Short mmCIF file of C-alpha atoms in Angstrom, two decimals:
data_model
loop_
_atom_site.label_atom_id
_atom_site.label_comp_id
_atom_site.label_asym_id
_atom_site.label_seq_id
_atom_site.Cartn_x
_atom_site.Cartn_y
_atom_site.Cartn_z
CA UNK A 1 4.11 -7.63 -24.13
CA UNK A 2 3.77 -4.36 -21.97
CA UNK A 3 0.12 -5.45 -21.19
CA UNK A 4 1.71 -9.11 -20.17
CA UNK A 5 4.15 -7.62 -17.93
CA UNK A 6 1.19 -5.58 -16.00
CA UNK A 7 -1.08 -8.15 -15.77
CA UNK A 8 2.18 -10.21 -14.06
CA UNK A 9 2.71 -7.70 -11.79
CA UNK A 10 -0.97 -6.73 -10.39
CA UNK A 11 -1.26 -9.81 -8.30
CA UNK A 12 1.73 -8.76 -6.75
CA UNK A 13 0.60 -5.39 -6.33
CA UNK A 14 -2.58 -6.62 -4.53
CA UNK A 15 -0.56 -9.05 -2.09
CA UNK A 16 1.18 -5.89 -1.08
CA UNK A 17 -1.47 -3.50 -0.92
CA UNK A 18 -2.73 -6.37 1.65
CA UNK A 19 0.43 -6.68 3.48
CA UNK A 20 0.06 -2.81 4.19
CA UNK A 21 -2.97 -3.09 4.89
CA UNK A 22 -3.19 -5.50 7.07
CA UNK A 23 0.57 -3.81 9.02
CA UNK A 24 -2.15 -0.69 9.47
CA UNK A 25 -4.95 -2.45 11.16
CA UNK A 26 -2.92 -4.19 13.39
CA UNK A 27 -1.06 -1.16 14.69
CA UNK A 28 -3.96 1.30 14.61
CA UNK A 29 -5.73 -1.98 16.79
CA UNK A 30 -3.46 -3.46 18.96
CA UNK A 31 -0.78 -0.01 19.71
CA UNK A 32 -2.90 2.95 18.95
CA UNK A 33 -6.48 1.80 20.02
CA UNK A 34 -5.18 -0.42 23.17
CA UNK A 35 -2.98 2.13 24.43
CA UNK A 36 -5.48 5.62 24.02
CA UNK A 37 -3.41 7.09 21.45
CA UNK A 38 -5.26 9.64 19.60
CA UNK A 39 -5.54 9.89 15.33
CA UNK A 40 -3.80 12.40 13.21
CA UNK A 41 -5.54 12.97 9.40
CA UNK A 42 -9.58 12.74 8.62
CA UNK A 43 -9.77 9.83 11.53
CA UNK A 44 -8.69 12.73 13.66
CA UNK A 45 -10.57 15.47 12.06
CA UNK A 46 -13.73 13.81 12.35
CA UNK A 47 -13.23 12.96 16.03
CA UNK A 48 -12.99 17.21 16.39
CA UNK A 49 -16.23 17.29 14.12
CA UNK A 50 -17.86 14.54 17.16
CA UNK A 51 -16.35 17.23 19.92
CA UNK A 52 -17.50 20.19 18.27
CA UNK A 53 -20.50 20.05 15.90
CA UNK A 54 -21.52 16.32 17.35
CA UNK A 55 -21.17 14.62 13.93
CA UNK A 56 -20.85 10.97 13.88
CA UNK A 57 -17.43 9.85 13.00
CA UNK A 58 -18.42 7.65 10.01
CA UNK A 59 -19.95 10.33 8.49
CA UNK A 60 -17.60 13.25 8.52
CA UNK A 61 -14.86 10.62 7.14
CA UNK A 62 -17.17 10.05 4.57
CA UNK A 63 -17.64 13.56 3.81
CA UNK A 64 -13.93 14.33 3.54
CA UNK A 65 -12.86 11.07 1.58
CA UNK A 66 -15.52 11.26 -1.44
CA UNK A 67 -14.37 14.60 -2.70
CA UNK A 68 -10.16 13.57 -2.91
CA UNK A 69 -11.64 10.29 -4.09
CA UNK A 70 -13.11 12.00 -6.87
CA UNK A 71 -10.12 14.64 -7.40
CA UNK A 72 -7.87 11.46 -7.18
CA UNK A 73 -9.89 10.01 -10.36
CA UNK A 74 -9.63 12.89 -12.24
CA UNK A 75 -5.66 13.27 -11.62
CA UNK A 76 -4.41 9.68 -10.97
CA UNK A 77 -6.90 7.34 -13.02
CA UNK A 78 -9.25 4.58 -12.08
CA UNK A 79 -6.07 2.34 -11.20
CA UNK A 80 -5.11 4.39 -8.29
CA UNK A 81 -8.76 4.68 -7.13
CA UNK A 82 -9.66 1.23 -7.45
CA UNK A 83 -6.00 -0.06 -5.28
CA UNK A 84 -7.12 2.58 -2.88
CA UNK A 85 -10.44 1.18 -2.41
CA UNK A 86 -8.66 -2.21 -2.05
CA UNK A 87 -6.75 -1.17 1.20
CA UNK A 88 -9.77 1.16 2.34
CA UNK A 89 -12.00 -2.20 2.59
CA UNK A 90 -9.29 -4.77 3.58
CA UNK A 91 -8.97 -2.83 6.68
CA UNK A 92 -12.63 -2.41 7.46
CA UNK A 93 -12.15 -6.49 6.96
CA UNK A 94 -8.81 -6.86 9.14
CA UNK A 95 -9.51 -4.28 11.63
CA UNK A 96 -13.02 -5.78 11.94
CA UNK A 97 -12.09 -9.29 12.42
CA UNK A 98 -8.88 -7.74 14.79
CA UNK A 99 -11.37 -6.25 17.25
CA UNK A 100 -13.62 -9.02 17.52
CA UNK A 101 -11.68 -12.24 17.58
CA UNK A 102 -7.95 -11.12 18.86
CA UNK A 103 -6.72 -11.87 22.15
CA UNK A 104 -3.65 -10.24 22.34
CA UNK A 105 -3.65 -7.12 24.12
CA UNK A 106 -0.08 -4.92 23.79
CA UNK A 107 -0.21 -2.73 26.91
CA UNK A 108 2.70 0.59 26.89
CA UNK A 109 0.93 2.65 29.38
CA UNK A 110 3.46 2.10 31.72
CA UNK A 111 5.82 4.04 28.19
CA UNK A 112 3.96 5.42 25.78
CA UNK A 113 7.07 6.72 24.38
CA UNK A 114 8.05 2.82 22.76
CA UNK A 115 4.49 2.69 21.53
CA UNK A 116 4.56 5.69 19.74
CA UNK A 117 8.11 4.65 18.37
CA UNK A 118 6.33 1.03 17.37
CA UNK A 119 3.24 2.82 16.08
CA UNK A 120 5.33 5.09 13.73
CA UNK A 121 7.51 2.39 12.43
CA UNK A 122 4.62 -0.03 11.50
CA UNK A 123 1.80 2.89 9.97
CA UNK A 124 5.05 4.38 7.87
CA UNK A 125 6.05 0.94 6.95
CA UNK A 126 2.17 -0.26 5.91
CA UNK A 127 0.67 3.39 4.24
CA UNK A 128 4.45 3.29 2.15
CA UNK A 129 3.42 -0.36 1.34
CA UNK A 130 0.04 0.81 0.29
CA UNK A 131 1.45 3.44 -1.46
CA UNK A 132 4.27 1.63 -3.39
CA UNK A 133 1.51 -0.37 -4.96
CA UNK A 134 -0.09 2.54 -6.35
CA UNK A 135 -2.79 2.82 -3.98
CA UNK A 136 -3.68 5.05 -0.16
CA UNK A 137 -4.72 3.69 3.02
CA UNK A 138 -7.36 6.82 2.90
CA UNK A 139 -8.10 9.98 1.86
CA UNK A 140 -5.76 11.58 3.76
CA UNK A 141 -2.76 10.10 2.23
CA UNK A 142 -4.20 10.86 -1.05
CA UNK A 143 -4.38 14.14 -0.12
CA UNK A 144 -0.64 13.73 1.20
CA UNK A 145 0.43 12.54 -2.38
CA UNK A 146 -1.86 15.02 -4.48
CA UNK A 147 0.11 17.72 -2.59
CA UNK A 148 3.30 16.03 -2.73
CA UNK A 149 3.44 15.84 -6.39
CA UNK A 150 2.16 19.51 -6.87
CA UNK A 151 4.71 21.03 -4.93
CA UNK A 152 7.38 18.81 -4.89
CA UNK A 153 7.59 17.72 -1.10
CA UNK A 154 8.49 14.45 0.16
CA UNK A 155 5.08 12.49 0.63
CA UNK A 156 6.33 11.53 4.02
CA UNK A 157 6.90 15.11 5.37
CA UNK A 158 3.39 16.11 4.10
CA UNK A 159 2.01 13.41 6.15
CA UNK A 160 3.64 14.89 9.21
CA UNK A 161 2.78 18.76 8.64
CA UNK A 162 -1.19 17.60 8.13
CA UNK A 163 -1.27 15.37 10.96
CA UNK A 164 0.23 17.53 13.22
CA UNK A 165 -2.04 20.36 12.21
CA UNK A 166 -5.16 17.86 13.00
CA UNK A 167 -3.09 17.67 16.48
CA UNK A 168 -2.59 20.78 17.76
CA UNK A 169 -6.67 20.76 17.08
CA UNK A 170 -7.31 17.65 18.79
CA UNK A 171 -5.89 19.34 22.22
CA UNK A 172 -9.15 20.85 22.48
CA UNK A 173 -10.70 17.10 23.55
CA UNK A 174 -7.84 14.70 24.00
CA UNK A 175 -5.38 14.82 26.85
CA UNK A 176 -1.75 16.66 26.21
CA UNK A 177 0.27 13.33 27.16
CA UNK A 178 -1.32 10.98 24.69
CA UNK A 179 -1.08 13.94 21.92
CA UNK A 180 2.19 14.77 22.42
CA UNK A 181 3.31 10.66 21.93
CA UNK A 182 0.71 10.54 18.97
CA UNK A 183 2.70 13.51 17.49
CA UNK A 184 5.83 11.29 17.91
CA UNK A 185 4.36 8.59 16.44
CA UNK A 186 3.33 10.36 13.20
CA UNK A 187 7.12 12.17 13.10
CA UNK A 188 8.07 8.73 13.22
CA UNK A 189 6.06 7.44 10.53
CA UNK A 190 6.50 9.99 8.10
CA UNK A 191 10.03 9.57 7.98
CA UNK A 192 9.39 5.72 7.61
CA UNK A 193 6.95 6.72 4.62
CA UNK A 194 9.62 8.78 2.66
CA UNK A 195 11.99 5.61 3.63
CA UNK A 196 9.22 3.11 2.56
CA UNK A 197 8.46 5.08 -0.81
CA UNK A 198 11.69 6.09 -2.21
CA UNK A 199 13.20 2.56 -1.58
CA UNK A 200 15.04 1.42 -4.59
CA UNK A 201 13.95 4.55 -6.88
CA UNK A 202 16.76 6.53 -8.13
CA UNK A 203 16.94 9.95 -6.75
CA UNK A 204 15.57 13.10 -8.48
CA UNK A 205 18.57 15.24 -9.42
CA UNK A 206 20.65 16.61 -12.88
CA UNK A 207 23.18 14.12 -14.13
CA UNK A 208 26.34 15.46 -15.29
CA UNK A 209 27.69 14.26 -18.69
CA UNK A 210 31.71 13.42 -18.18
CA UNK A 211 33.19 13.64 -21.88
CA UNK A 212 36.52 11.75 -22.01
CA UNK A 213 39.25 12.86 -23.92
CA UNK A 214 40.92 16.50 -23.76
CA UNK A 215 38.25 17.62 -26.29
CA UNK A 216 35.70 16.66 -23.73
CA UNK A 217 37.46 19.11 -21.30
CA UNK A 218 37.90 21.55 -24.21
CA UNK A 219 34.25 21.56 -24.66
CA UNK A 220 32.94 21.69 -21.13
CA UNK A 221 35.21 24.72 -20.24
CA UNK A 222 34.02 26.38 -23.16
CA UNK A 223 30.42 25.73 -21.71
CA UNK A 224 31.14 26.84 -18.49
CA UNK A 225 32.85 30.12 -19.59
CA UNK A 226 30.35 30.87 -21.54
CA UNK A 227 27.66 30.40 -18.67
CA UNK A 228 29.87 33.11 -16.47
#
């Protein structure tokens, strides 16, 4: 029955790892890429590893995502892998087929400050689509989640603290304007993230018993007393 139940719900799993997906190509596309904002995570990382040690791009992201790919196997099973591998090459697809056949063209030069506010909003609501469905967009937000579950902190405010950090490094190549709205944009979408995730999942926290009944009362006082 259990087995039933999963196999109902994976098609619906992939149709929303797609939806994410696809929410992250075109924002990344059409608001980051046509209006110069710069990357936060590995993206970002390995443009600093192009400025610095003049490493191509597509190899330094491949460089950082194999090894969480593999710790991500170990810890969250092939499930998680193979969803993340889902989004990972859906967005090669969408991103692919974005830049070479779309014609619309989304220009906030003239305020950068709305496209960073329209950039956070979609990349928080596609990576927490992506990651409702047991999947990441990347090995960054893997790494967001590993750390998230070992130490407790909202997935969504580890995104922020990492992409920040890649940030403050990217000021030694990109210009201070576009950083500064980039680091907007991933405040933005971290918060969105934590929103995304934590939809409709009841919150972490003790639940306290209420006996009825004066012996209920009885009994509780007599617990607390005892605790003082």
């Amino acid at each position: 029955m259990r087995n039933a139940i999963r196999g109902a719900r994976l098609p619906q799993k992939l149709l929303v790892n797609l939806i994410g997906t696809f929410v992250l190509s075109f924002t990344y596309y059409h608001i980051n890429y046509q209006n110069h904002l710069t990357e936060g995570g590995f993206v970002g990382l390995s443009l600093l590893g192009k400025y610095v040690l003049g490493l191509s791009p597509s190899v330094t992201v491949l460089l950082l995502d194999v090894p969480v790919l593999l710790i991500a196997l170990a810890l969250k099973g092939k499930a998680f892998v193979c969803h993340t591998f889902i989004s990972v090459g859906s967005f090669t697809v969408f991103y692919g087929l974005m830049e070479r056949y779309s014609g619309m063209t989304l220009d906030f030069h003239g305020n950068l400050a709305l496209a960073a506010l329209l950039s956070g909003l979609l990349t928080g609501v596609g990576s927490g689509l992506v990651l409702r469905c047991g999947g990441a967009s990347g090995g960054d937000d893997i790494l967001s989640l590993l750390i998230s579950e070992w130490k407790g902190i909202k997935v969504g405010t580890v995104f922020i603290m990492m992409d920040i950090a890649v940030l403050l490094l990217s000021l030694f190549y990109m210009p201070f304007r576009e950083t500064v709205y980039t680091g907007m944009a991933v405040v933005v979408a971290g918060q969105v993230i934590t929103f995304t995730t934590s939809l409709g999942k009841p919150k972490r926290g003790k639940k306290l018993r209420v006996q009825p009944g004066a012996r209920g009362r009885q009994e509780a006082a007599a617990t607390i007393t005892g605790k003082l």
